[in-house]
PDB file of N, CA, C and O in Angstrom:
ATOM      1  N   MET I  42      25.254 -15.568 -13.470  1.00  0.00           N
ATOM      2  CA  MET I  42      24.087 -14.839 -14.051  1.00  0.00           C
ATOM      3  C   MET I  42      23.221 -15.817 -14.733  1.00  0.00           C
ATOM      4  O   MET I  42      23.306 -16.911 -15.229  1.00  0.00           O
ATOM      5  N   VAL I  43      21.762 -15.500 -14.501  1.00  0.00           N
ATOM      6  CA  VAL I  43      20.927 -16.403 -15.192  1.00  0.00           C
ATOM      7  C   VAL I  43      20.297 -15.667 -16.255  1.00  0.00           C
ATOM      8  O   VAL I  43      20.225 -14.980 -16.717  1.00  0.00           O
ATOM      9  N   GLU I  44      19.729 -16.678 -17.145  1.00  0.00           N
ATOM     10  CA  GLU I  44      19.530 -16.535 -18.631  1.00  0.00           C
ATOM     11  C   GLU I  44      18.264 -16.377 -18.461  1.00  0.00           C
ATOM     12  O   GLU I  44      17.246 -17.447 -18.073  1.00  0.00           O
ATOM     13  N   VAL I  45      17.311 -15.572 -19.103  1.00  0.00           N
ATOM     14  CA  VAL I  45      15.768 -15.671 -19.326  1.00  0.00           C
ATOM     15  C   VAL I  45      15.257 -15.613 -20.871  1.00  0.00           C
ATOM     16  O   VAL I  45      16.301 -15.120 -21.605  1.00  0.00           O
ATOM     17  N   SER I  46      14.495 -16.368 -20.877  1.00  0.00           N
ATOM     18  CA  SER I  46      13.875 -16.210 -22.176  1.00  0.00           C
ATOM     19  C   SER I  46      12.575 -15.543 -22.295  1.00  0.00           C
ATOM     20  O   SER I  46      11.567 -15.350 -21.619  1.00  0.00           O
ATOM     21  N   ILE I  47      12.697 -14.477 -23.662  1.00  0.00           N
ATOM     22  CA  ILE I  47      11.695 -13.544 -23.664  1.00  0.00           C
ATOM     23  C   ILE I  47      11.028 -13.595 -25.147  1.00  0.00           C
ATOM     24  O   ILE I  47      11.949 -13.744 -25.891  1.00  0.00           O
ATOM     25  N   GLN I  48      10.186 -13.272 -25.415  1.00  0.00           N
ATOM     26  CA  GLN I  48       9.296 -13.424 -26.352  1.00  0.00           C
ATOM     27  C   GLN I  48      10.098 -12.780 -27.421  1.00  0.00           C
ATOM     28  O   GLN I  48      10.159 -11.344 -27.141  1.00  0.00           O
ATOM     29  N   GLU I  49       9.746 -12.870 -28.512  1.00  0.00           N
ATOM     30  CA  GLU I  49      10.832 -11.814 -29.544  1.00  0.00           C
ATOM     31  C   GLU I  49      10.223 -10.521 -29.526  1.00  0.00           C
ATOM     32  O   GLU I  49      10.730  -9.426 -29.830  1.00  0.00           O
ATOM     33  N   ASN I  50       8.592 -10.633 -29.815  1.00  0.00           N
ATOM     34  CA  ASN I  50       8.450  -9.170 -30.015  1.00  0.00           C
ATOM     35  C   ASN I  50       8.184  -8.490 -28.734  1.00  0.00           C
ATOM     36  O   ASN I  50       8.232  -7.319 -28.370  1.00  0.00           O
ATOM     37  N   THR I  51       8.362  -8.832 -27.818  1.00  0.00           N
ATOM     38  CA  THR I  51       8.497  -8.196 -26.322  1.00  0.00           C
ATOM     39  C   THR I  51       9.905  -7.794 -26.467  1.00  0.00           C
ATOM     40  O   THR I  51      10.414  -6.483 -26.167  1.00  0.00           O
ATOM     41  N   TRP I  52      11.194  -8.352 -26.537  1.00  0.00           N
ATOM     42  CA  TRP I  52      12.332  -8.025 -26.978  1.00  0.00           C
ATOM     43  C   TRP I  52      12.427  -6.691 -28.020  1.00  0.00           C
ATOM     44  O   TRP I  52      13.281  -5.638 -27.457  1.00  0.00           O
ATOM     45  N   GLN I  53      11.812  -7.049 -29.095  1.00  0.00           N
ATOM     46  CA  GLN I  53      12.205  -6.058 -29.951  1.00  0.00           C
ATOM     47  C   GLN I  53      11.492  -4.619 -29.621  1.00  0.00           C
ATOM     48  O   GLN I  53      12.185  -3.874 -29.530  1.00  0.00           O
ATOM     49  N   GLY I  54      10.479  -4.577 -28.805  1.00  0.00           N
ATOM     50  CA  GLY I  54       9.920  -3.559 -28.137  1.00  0.00           C
ATOM     51  C   GLY I  54      10.838  -2.854 -27.308  1.00  0.00           C
ATOM     52  O   GLY I  54      11.331  -1.759 -27.178  1.00  0.00           O
ATOM     53  N   LEU I  55      11.553  -3.511 -26.371  1.00  0.00           N
ATOM     54  CA  LEU I  55      12.605  -3.496 -25.436  1.00  0.00           C
ATOM     55  C   LEU I  55      13.641  -2.603 -25.824  1.00  0.00           C
ATOM     56  O   LEU I  55      14.195  -1.706 -25.450  1.00  0.00           O
ATOM     57  N   VAL I  56      14.221  -3.563 -27.481  1.00  0.00           N
ATOM     58  CA  VAL I  56      15.024  -2.687 -27.902  1.00  0.00           C
ATOM     59  C   VAL I  56      15.020  -1.270 -28.128  1.00  0.00           C
ATOM     60  O   VAL I  56      15.820  -0.755 -28.198  1.00  0.00           O
ATOM     61  N   GLN I  57      13.708  -1.428 -28.624  1.00  0.00           N
ATOM     62  CA  GLN I  57      13.538  -0.052 -29.561  1.00  0.00           C
ATOM     63  C   GLN I  57      13.566   0.966 -28.541  1.00  0.00           C
ATOM     64  O   GLN I  57      13.906   2.259 -28.310  1.00  0.00           O
ATOM     65  N   VAL I  58      12.815   0.508 -26.897  1.00  0.00           N
ATOM     66  CA  VAL I  58      12.498   1.580 -25.898  1.00  0.00           C
ATOM     67  C   VAL I  58      14.188   1.830 -25.436  1.00  0.00           C
ATOM     68  O   VAL I  58      14.722   2.906 -25.404  1.00  0.00           O
ATOM     69  N   ALA I  59      14.902   0.954 -25.592  1.00  0.00           N
ATOM     70  CA  ALA I  59      16.360   1.090 -25.115  1.00  0.00           C
ATOM     71  C   ALA I  59      17.237   2.222 -26.113  1.00  0.00           C
ATOM     72  O   ALA I  59      18.293   2.931 -25.335  1.00  0.00           O
ATOM     73  N   ARG I  60      16.967   1.765 -27.125  1.00  0.00           N
ATOM     74  CA  ARG I  60      17.681   2.934 -28.040  1.00  0.00           C
ATOM     75  C   ARG I  60      17.086   4.084 -27.664  1.00  0.00           C
ATOM     76  O   ARG I  60      18.193   5.016 -28.099  1.00  0.00           O
ATOM     77  N   ARG I  61      15.842   4.407 -27.945  1.00  0.00           N
ATOM     78  CA  ARG I  61      15.396   5.771 -27.528  1.00  0.00           C
ATOM     79  C   ARG I  61      16.286   6.428 -25.993  1.00  0.00           C
ATOM     80  O   ARG I  61      16.365   7.525 -26.239  1.00  0.00           O
ATOM     81  N   ARG I  62      16.268   5.561 -25.295  1.00  0.00           N
ATOM     82  CA  ARG I  62      17.031   6.194 -24.512  1.00  0.00           C
ATOM     83  C   ARG I  62      18.303   5.785 -23.824  1.00  0.00           C
ATOM     84  O   ARG I  62      18.879   6.114 -22.655  1.00  0.00           O
ATOM     85  N   ARG I  63      18.918   5.645 -25.233  1.00  0.00           N
ATOM     86  CA  ARG I  63      20.660   5.109 -24.726  1.00  0.00           C
ATOM     87  C   ARG I  63      21.163   4.168 -23.727  1.00  0.00           C
ATOM     88  O   ARG I  63      21.983   4.827 -23.300  1.00  0.00           O
ATOM     89  N   LYS I  64      20.474   2.969 -23.799  1.00  0.00           N
ATOM     90  CA  LYS I  64      20.465   2.002 -23.014  1.00  0.00           C
ATOM     91  C   LYS I  64      20.907   0.976 -23.405  1.00  0.00           C
ATOM     92  O   LYS I  64      20.006   0.564 -24.457  1.00  0.00           O
ATOM     93  N   LYS I  65      21.423   0.164 -22.868  1.00  0.00           N
ATOM     94  CA  LYS I  65      21.297  -1.321 -23.128  1.00  0.00           C
ATOM     95  C   LYS I  65      20.291  -2.150 -23.087  1.00  0.00           C
ATOM     96  O   LYS I  65      19.581  -1.819 -22.049  1.00  0.00           O
ATOM     97  N   PRO I  66      19.587  -2.863 -24.118  1.00  0.00           N
ATOM     98  CA  PRO I  66      18.390  -3.456 -23.649  1.00  0.00           C
ATOM     99  C   PRO I  66      18.290  -4.594 -22.471  1.00  0.00           C
ATOM    100  O   PRO I  66      17.590  -4.794 -21.411  1.00  0.00           O
ATOM    101  N   ALA I  67      19.783  -4.843 -22.240  1.00  0.00           N
ATOM    102  CA  ALA I  67      19.538  -5.746 -20.598  1.00  0.00           C
ATOM    103  C   ALA I  67      19.268  -5.081 -19.748  1.00  0.00           C
ATOM    104  O   ALA I  67      18.853  -5.573 -18.606  1.00  0.00           O
ATOM    105  N   ASP I  68      20.084  -3.955 -19.702  1.00  0.00           N
ATOM    106  CA  ASP I  68      20.049  -2.876 -18.549  1.00  0.00           C
ATOM    107  C   ASP I  68      18.636  -2.577 -18.330  1.00  0.00           C
ATOM    108  O   ASP I  68      18.419  -2.480 -17.546  1.00  0.00           O
ATOM    109  N   LEU I  69      18.081  -2.305 -19.421  1.00  0.00           N
ATOM    110  CA  LEU I  69      16.513  -1.332 -19.232  1.00  0.00           C
ATOM    111  C   LEU I  69      15.874  -2.578 -18.753  1.00  0.00           C
ATOM    112  O   LEU I  69      14.801  -2.520 -17.656  1.00  0.00           O
ATOM    113  N   ALA I  70      16.131  -3.827 -19.132  1.00  0.00           N
ATOM    114  CA  ALA I  70      15.305  -5.295 -18.623  1.00  0.00           C
ATOM    115  C   ALA I  70      15.621  -5.234 -17.169  1.00  0.00           C
ATOM    116  O   ALA I  70      14.637  -5.481 -16.527  1.00  0.00           O
ATOM    117  N   ASP I  71      16.808  -5.385 -16.786  1.00  0.00           N
ATOM    118  CA  ASP I  71      17.144  -5.918 -15.489  1.00  0.00           C
ATOM    119  C   ASP I  71      16.318  -4.050 -14.723  1.00  0.00           C
ATOM    120  O   ASP I  71      15.796  -4.731 -13.630  1.00  0.00           O
ATOM    121  N   GLU I  72      16.475  -3.090 -15.335  1.00  0.00           N
ATOM    122  CA  GLU I  72      15.745  -1.725 -14.455  1.00  0.00           C
ATOM    123  C   GLU I  72      14.059  -2.332 -13.927  1.00  0.00           C
ATOM    124  O   GLU I  72      13.558  -2.195 -13.219  1.00  0.00           O
ATOM    125  N   ALA I  73      13.377  -2.903 -15.613  1.00  0.00           N
ATOM    126  CA  ALA I  73      12.289  -2.916 -15.502  1.00  0.00           C
ATOM    127  C   ALA I  73      11.847  -4.036 -14.249  1.00  0.00           C
ATOM    128  O   ALA I  73      11.052  -3.917 -13.386  1.00  0.00           O
ATOM    129  N   LEU I  74      12.446  -4.856 -14.360  1.00  0.00           N
ATOM    130  CA  LEU I  74      12.541  -5.998 -13.190  1.00  0.00           C
ATOM    131  C   LEU I  74      12.358  -5.530 -11.913  1.00  0.00           C
ATOM    132  O   LEU I  74      11.409  -5.867 -11.087  1.00  0.00           O
ATOM    133  N   ARG I  75      13.634  -4.559 -11.845  1.00  0.00           N
ATOM    134  CA  ARG I  75      13.673  -4.303 -10.322  1.00  0.00           C
ATOM    135  C   ARG I  75      12.766  -3.075 -10.087  1.00  0.00           C
ATOM    136  O   ARG I  75      12.167  -3.426  -8.732  1.00  0.00           O
ATOM    137  N   GLU I  76      12.161  -2.386 -11.133  1.00  0.00           N
ATOM    138  CA  GLU I  76      11.231  -1.517 -10.937  1.00  0.00           C
ATOM    139  C   GLU I  76       9.735  -2.596 -10.462  1.00  0.00           C
ATOM    140  O   GLU I  76       9.028  -2.366  -9.233  1.00  0.00           O
ATOM    141  N   PHE I  77       9.783  -3.437 -10.991  1.00  0.00           N
ATOM    142  CA  PHE I  77       8.232  -4.354 -10.902  1.00  0.00           C
ATOM    143  C   PHE I  77       8.144  -5.035  -9.367  1.00  0.00           C
ATOM    144  O   PHE I  77       7.215  -5.131  -8.577  1.00  0.00           O
ATOM    145  N   LEU I  78       9.456  -5.614  -8.842  1.00  0.00           N
ATOM    146  CA  LEU I  78       9.722  -5.911  -7.932  1.00  0.00           C
ATOM    147  C   LEU I  78       9.328  -5.281  -6.727  1.00  0.00           C
ATOM    148  O   LEU I  78       8.595  -5.437  -5.815  1.00  0.00           O
ATOM    149  N   GLN I  79       9.879  -4.192  -6.912  1.00  0.00           N
ATOM    150  CA  GLN I  79       9.610  -2.991  -5.825  1.00  0.00           C
ATOM    151  C   GLN I  79       8.033  -2.556  -5.886  1.00  0.00           C
ATOM    152  O   GLN I  79       7.715  -2.576  -4.592  1.00  0.00           O
ATOM    153  N   ARG I  80       7.669  -2.355  -6.820  1.00  0.00           N
ATOM    154  CA  ARG I  80       6.217  -2.105  -6.805  1.00  0.00           C
ATOM    155  C   ARG I  80       5.504  -3.115  -6.297  1.00  0.00           C
ATOM    156  O   ARG I  80       4.411  -3.113  -5.582  1.00  0.00           O
ATOM    157  N   GLN I  81       5.686  -4.718  -6.599  1.00  0.00           N
ATOM    158  CA  GLN I  81       5.056  -5.686  -5.713  1.00  0.00           C
ATOM    159  C   GLN I  81       5.383  -5.515  -4.388  1.00  0.00           C
ATOM    160  O   GLN I  81       4.434  -5.932  -3.569  1.00  0.00           O
ATOM    161  N   ALA I  82       6.200  -5.313  -3.827  1.00  0.00           N
ATOM    162  CA  ALA I  82       6.629  -5.022  -2.398  1.00  0.00           C
ATOM    163  C   ALA I  82       5.867  -3.864  -2.087  1.00  0.00           C
ATOM    164  O   ALA I  82       5.133  -3.847  -0.698  1.00  0.00           O
ATOM    165  N   ASP I  83       5.688  -2.727  -2.739  1.00  0.00           N
ATOM    166  CA  ASP I  83       4.851  -1.561  -2.047  1.00  0.00           C
ATOM    167  C   ASP I  83       3.500  -2.267  -1.885  1.00  0.00           C
ATOM    168  O   ASP I  83       2.779  -1.612  -0.942  1.00  0.00           O
ATOM    169  N   GLU I  84       2.849  -3.033  -3.272  1.00  0.00           N
ATOM    170  CA  GLU I  84       1.520  -3.415  -2.838  1.00  0.00           C
ATOM    171  C   GLU I  84       1.291  -4.253  -1.900  1.00  0.00           C
ATOM    172  O   GLU I  84       0.065  -4.057  -1.385  1.00  0.00           O
ATOM    173  N   GLU I  85       2.109  -5.180  -1.723  1.00  0.00           N
ATOM    174  CA  GLU I  85       1.783  -5.909  -0.730  1.00  0.00           C
ATOM    175  C   GLU I  85       1.982  -5.316   0.724  1.00  0.00           C
ATOM    176  O   GLU I  85       1.225  -5.536   1.457  1.00  0.00           O
ATOM    177  N   LEU I  86       2.735  -4.234   0.941  1.00  0.00           N
ATOM    178  CA  LEU I  86       2.607  -3.351   2.112  1.00  0.00           C
ATOM    179  C   LEU I  86       1.398  -2.540   2.229  1.00  0.00           C
ATOM    180  O   LEU I  86       0.615  -2.223   3.308  1.00  0.00           O
ATOM    181  N   LEU I  87       1.097  -2.055   0.902  1.00  0.00           N
ATOM    182  CA  LEU I  87      -0.658  -1.686   0.890  1.00  0.00           C
ATOM    183  C   LEU I  87      -1.661  -2.293   1.643  1.00  0.00           C
ATOM    184  O   LEU I  87      -2.457  -2.022   2.347  1.00  0.00           O
ATOM    185  N   GLU I  88      -1.624  -3.820   1.453  1.00  0.00           N
ATOM    186  CA  GLU I  88      -2.575  -4.638   1.386  1.00  0.00           C
ATOM    187  C   GLU I  88      -2.560  -5.395   2.960  1.00  0.00           C
ATOM    188  O   GLU I  88      -3.458  -4.852   3.497  1.00  0.00           O
ATOM    189  N   LYS I  89      -1.473  -5.162   3.192  1.00  0.00           N
ATOM    190  CA  LYS I  89      -1.151  -5.386   4.576  1.00  0.00           C
ATOM    191  C   LYS I  89      -1.851  -4.453   5.391  1.00  0.00           C
ATOM    192  O   LYS I  89      -2.331  -4.609   6.705  1.00  0.00           O
ATOM    193  N   SER I  90      -1.514  -3.349   5.280  1.00  0.00           N
ATOM    194  CA  SER I  90      -1.786  -1.968   5.826  1.00  0.00           C
ATOM    195  C   SER I  90      -3.426  -1.959   6.086  1.00  0.00           C
ATOM    196  O   SER I  90      -4.009  -1.711   7.070  1.00  0.00           O
ATOM    197  N   SER I  91      -4.079  -2.087   4.735  1.00  0.00           N
ATOM    198  CA  SER I  91      -5.555  -2.145   4.287  1.00  0.00           C
ATOM    199  C   SER I  91      -6.173  -3.253   5.580  1.00  0.00           C
ATOM    200  O   SER I  91      -7.178  -2.586   5.896  1.00  0.00           O
ATOM    201  N   ARG I  92      -5.552  -4.358   5.829  1.00  0.00           N
ATOM    202  CA  ARG I  92      -6.102  -5.523   6.341  1.00  0.00           C
ATOM    203  C   ARG I  92      -5.891  -5.066   7.951  1.00  0.00           C
ATOM    204  O   ARG I  92      -7.112  -5.250   8.584  1.00  0.00           O
ATOM    205  N   ALA I  93      -4.651  -4.376   8.152  1.00  0.00           N
ATOM    206  CA  ALA I  93      -4.614  -3.959   9.553  1.00  0.00           C
ATOM    207  C   ALA I  93      -5.519  -2.918   9.811  1.00  0.00           C
ATOM    208  O   ALA I  93      -6.281  -2.658  11.034  1.00  0.00           O
ATOM    209  N   ALA I  94      -5.787  -2.256   9.110  1.00  0.00           N
ATOM    210  CA  ALA I  94      -6.712  -0.855   9.045  1.00  0.00           C
ATOM    211  C   ALA I  94      -8.298  -1.434   9.388  1.00  0.00           C
ATOM    212  O   ALA I  94      -8.664  -0.703  10.332  1.00  0.00           O
ATOM    213  N   GLN I  95      -8.701  -2.131   8.555  1.00  0.00           N
ATOM    214  CA  GLN I  95      -9.756  -2.903   8.969  1.00  0.00           C
ATOM    215  C   GLN I  95     -10.065  -3.725  10.004  1.00  0.00           C
ATOM    216  O   GLN I  95     -10.956  -3.677  10.891  1.00  0.00           O
ATOM    217  N   LYS I  96      -9.267  -4.135  10.634  1.00  0.00           N
ATOM    218  CA  LYS I  96      -9.257  -5.151  11.788  1.00  0.00           C
ATOM    219  C   LYS I  96      -9.131  -3.842  13.365  1.00  0.00           C
ATOM    220  O   LYS I  96      -9.654  -4.457  14.145  1.00  0.00           O
ATOM    221  N   THR I  97      -9.020  -2.445  12.925  1.00  0.00           N
ATOM    222  CA  THR I  97      -8.944  -1.680  14.290  1.00  0.00           C
ATOM    223  C   THR I  97     -10.455  -1.732  14.643  1.00  0.00           C
ATOM    224  O   THR I  97     -11.198  -1.575  14.082  1.00  0.00           O
ATOM    225  N   SER I  98     -10.444  -0.981  16.025  1.00  0.00           N
ATOM    226  CA  SER I  98     -11.832  -0.850  16.602  1.00  0.00           C
ATOM    227  C   SER I  98     -11.849   0.510  16.499  1.00  0.00           C
ATOM    228  O   SER I  98     -13.076   0.897  17.381  1.00  0.00           O
ATOM    229  N   PHE I  99     -11.296   1.354  16.239  1.00  0.00           N
ATOM    230  CA  PHE I  99     -11.396   2.673  15.631  1.00  0.00           C
ATOM    231  C   PHE I  99     -12.084   3.090  14.347  1.00  0.00           C
ATOM    232  O   PHE I  99     -11.584   2.564  13.586  1.00  0.00           O
ATOM    233  N   HIS I 100     -13.076   4.131  14.839  1.00  0.00           N
ATOM    234  CA  HIS I 100     -13.513   4.766  13.076  1.00  0.00           C
ATOM    235  C   HIS I 100     -12.466   5.376  13.068  1.00  0.00           C
ATOM    236  O   HIS I 100     -11.813   6.132  13.432  1.00  0.00           O
ATOM    237  N   ILE I 101     -12.568   5.962  11.291  1.00  0.00           N
ATOM    238  CA  ILE I 101     -11.206   6.798  11.076  1.00  0.00           C
ATOM    239  C   ILE I 101     -11.594   8.034  11.714  1.00  0.00           C
ATOM    240  O   ILE I 101     -10.846   8.686  11.891  1.00  0.00           O
ATOM    241  N   ARG I 102     -12.935   8.633  12.033  1.00  0.00           N
ATOM    242  CA  ARG I 102     -12.905  10.046  12.772  1.00  0.00           C
ATOM    243  C   ARG I 102     -12.308  10.088  14.158  1.00  0.00           C
ATOM    244  O   ARG I 102     -11.550  10.658  14.362  1.00  0.00           O
ATOM    245  N   ASP I 103     -12.640   8.831  14.753  1.00  0.00           N
ATOM    246  CA  ASP I 103     -11.549   8.359  15.956  1.00  0.00           C
ATOM    247  C   ASP I 103     -10.367   8.777  16.095  1.00  0.00           C
ATOM    248  O   ASP I 103      -9.295   9.485  16.710  1.00  0.00           O
ATOM    249  N   THR I 104      -9.827   7.929  15.053  1.00  0.00           N
ATOM    250  CA  THR I 104      -8.356   7.965  15.095  1.00  0.00           C
ATOM    251  C   THR I 104      -8.010   9.275  14.668  1.00  0.00           C
ATOM    252  O   THR I 104      -6.613   9.535  14.832  1.00  0.00           O
ATOM    253  N   GLU I 105      -8.304  10.126  13.705  1.00  0.00           N
ATOM    254  CA  GLU I 105      -8.029  11.524  13.460  1.00  0.00           C
ATOM    255  C   GLU I 105      -8.050  12.268  14.376  1.00  0.00           C
ATOM    256  O   GLU I 105      -7.157  13.074  14.658  1.00  0.00           O
ATOM    257  N   GLU I 106      -8.983  12.146  15.718  1.00  0.00           N
ATOM    258  CA  GLU I 106      -9.184  12.995  16.610  1.00  0.00           C
ATOM    259  C   GLU I 106      -7.820  12.554  17.412  1.00  0.00           C
ATOM    260  O   GLU I 106      -7.217  13.405  18.160  1.00  0.00           O
ATOM    261  N   ILE I 107      -7.483  11.443  17.510  1.00  0.00           N
ATOM    262  CA  ILE I 107      -6.393  10.806  18.511  1.00  0.00           C
ATOM    263  C   ILE I 107      -5.122  11.565  17.581  1.00  0.00           C
ATOM    264  O   ILE I 107      -4.492  11.809  18.611  1.00  0.00           O
ATOM    265  N   ILE I 108      -4.987  11.253  16.439  1.00  0.00           N
ATOM    266  CA  ILE I 108      -3.736  11.974  15.957  1.00  0.00           C
ATOM    267  C   ILE I 108      -3.719  13.526  16.480  1.00  0.00           C
ATOM    268  O   ILE I 108      -2.711  14.142  16.724  1.00  0.00           O
ATOM    269  N   ARG I 109      -4.762  14.047  16.123  1.00  0.00           N
ATOM    270  CA  ARG I 109      -4.693  15.752  16.318  1.00  0.00           C
ATOM    271  C   ARG I 109      -4.385  15.711  17.901  1.00  0.00           C
ATOM    272  O   ARG I 109      -3.850  16.772  18.111  1.00  0.00           O
ATOM    273  N   GLN I 110      -4.976  15.111  18.793  1.00  0.00           N
ATOM    274  CA  GLN I 110      -4.750  15.207  20.331  1.00  0.00           C
ATOM    275  C   GLN I 110      -3.247  14.856  20.414  1.00  0.00           C
ATOM    276  O   GLN I 110      -2.638  15.650  21.302  1.00  0.00           O
ATOM    277  N   HIS I 111      -2.638  13.934  19.985  1.00  0.00           N
ATOM    278  CA  HIS I 111      -1.318  13.960  19.825  1.00  0.00           C
ATOM    279  C   HIS I 111      -0.324  14.801  19.544  1.00  0.00           C
ATOM    280  O   HIS I 111       0.577  15.114  20.312  1.00  0.00           O
ATOM    281  N   ARG I 112      -0.520  15.276  18.282  1.00  0.00           N
ATOM    282  CA  ARG I 112       0.229  16.455  17.682  1.00  0.00           C
ATOM    283  C   ARG I 112       0.166  17.462  18.962  1.00  0.00           C
ATOM    284  O   ARG I 112       1.142  18.634  18.611  1.00  0.00           O
ATOM    285  N   LYS I 113      -0.843  17.918  19.242  1.00  0.00           N
ATOM    286  CA  LYS I 113      -1.304  19.012  20.104  1.00  0.00           C
ATOM    287  C   LYS I 113      -0.774  18.971  21.588  1.00  0.00           C
ATOM    288  O   LYS I 113       0.172  20.042  22.009  1.00  0.00           O
ATOM    289  N   ARG I 114      -0.474  17.708  21.995  1.00  0.00           N
ATOM    290  CA  ARG I 114      -0.007  17.361  23.516  1.00  0.00           C
ATOM    291  C   ARG I 114       1.780  17.422  22.527  1.00  0.00           C
ATOM    292  O   ARG I 114       2.549  18.126  23.721  1.00  0.00           O
ATOM    293  N   LYS I 115       1.961  16.745  21.535  1.00  0.00           N
ATOM    294  CA  LYS I 115       3.547  17.023  21.289  1.00  0.00           C
ATOM    295  C   LYS I 115       3.878  18.672  21.214  1.00  0.00           C
ATOM    296  O   LYS I 115       5.713  19.321  21.411  1.00  0.00           O
ATOM    297  N   LYS I 116       3.579  19.540  20.552  1.00  0.00           N
ATOM    298  CA  LYS I 116       3.596  20.615  20.422  1.00  0.00           C
ATOM    299  C   LYS I 116       4.057  21.375  21.608  1.00  0.00           C
ATOM    300  O   LYS I 116       4.981  22.250  21.957  1.00  0.00           O
ATOM    301  N   THR I 117       2.951  21.146  22.674  1.00  0.00           N
ATOM    302  CA  THR I 117       2.725  21.617  23.914  1.00  0.00           C
ATOM    303  C   THR I 117       4.048  21.177  25.012  1.00  0.00           C
ATOM    304  O   THR I 117       4.241  21.976  25.921  1.00  0.00           O
ATOM    305  N   ALA I 118       4.597  19.710  24.638  1.00  0.00           N
ATOM    306  CA  ALA I 118       5.614  19.401  25.356  1.00  0.00           C
ATOM    307  C   ALA I 118       6.833  19.898  25.312  1.00  0.00           C
ATOM    308  O   ALA I 118       7.216  20.590  24.760  1.00  0.00           O
TER     309      ALA I 118
END
């Protein structure tokens, strides 16, 4: 296990929230850090997708039409 130093006022806030949620402060801190890491990964994926979308040679209208045609072909197939 790794030890982490947390400022006293931050820890006290965490303890208060943990009490209201009936959780251990350390468990709540772990949950918060896991959620933060997941959010970071999601944001990185969105940024990567956004950059890729900007590089495409299709305009959004064209892309939407291509998707409609694909779905239409898929239904009739």
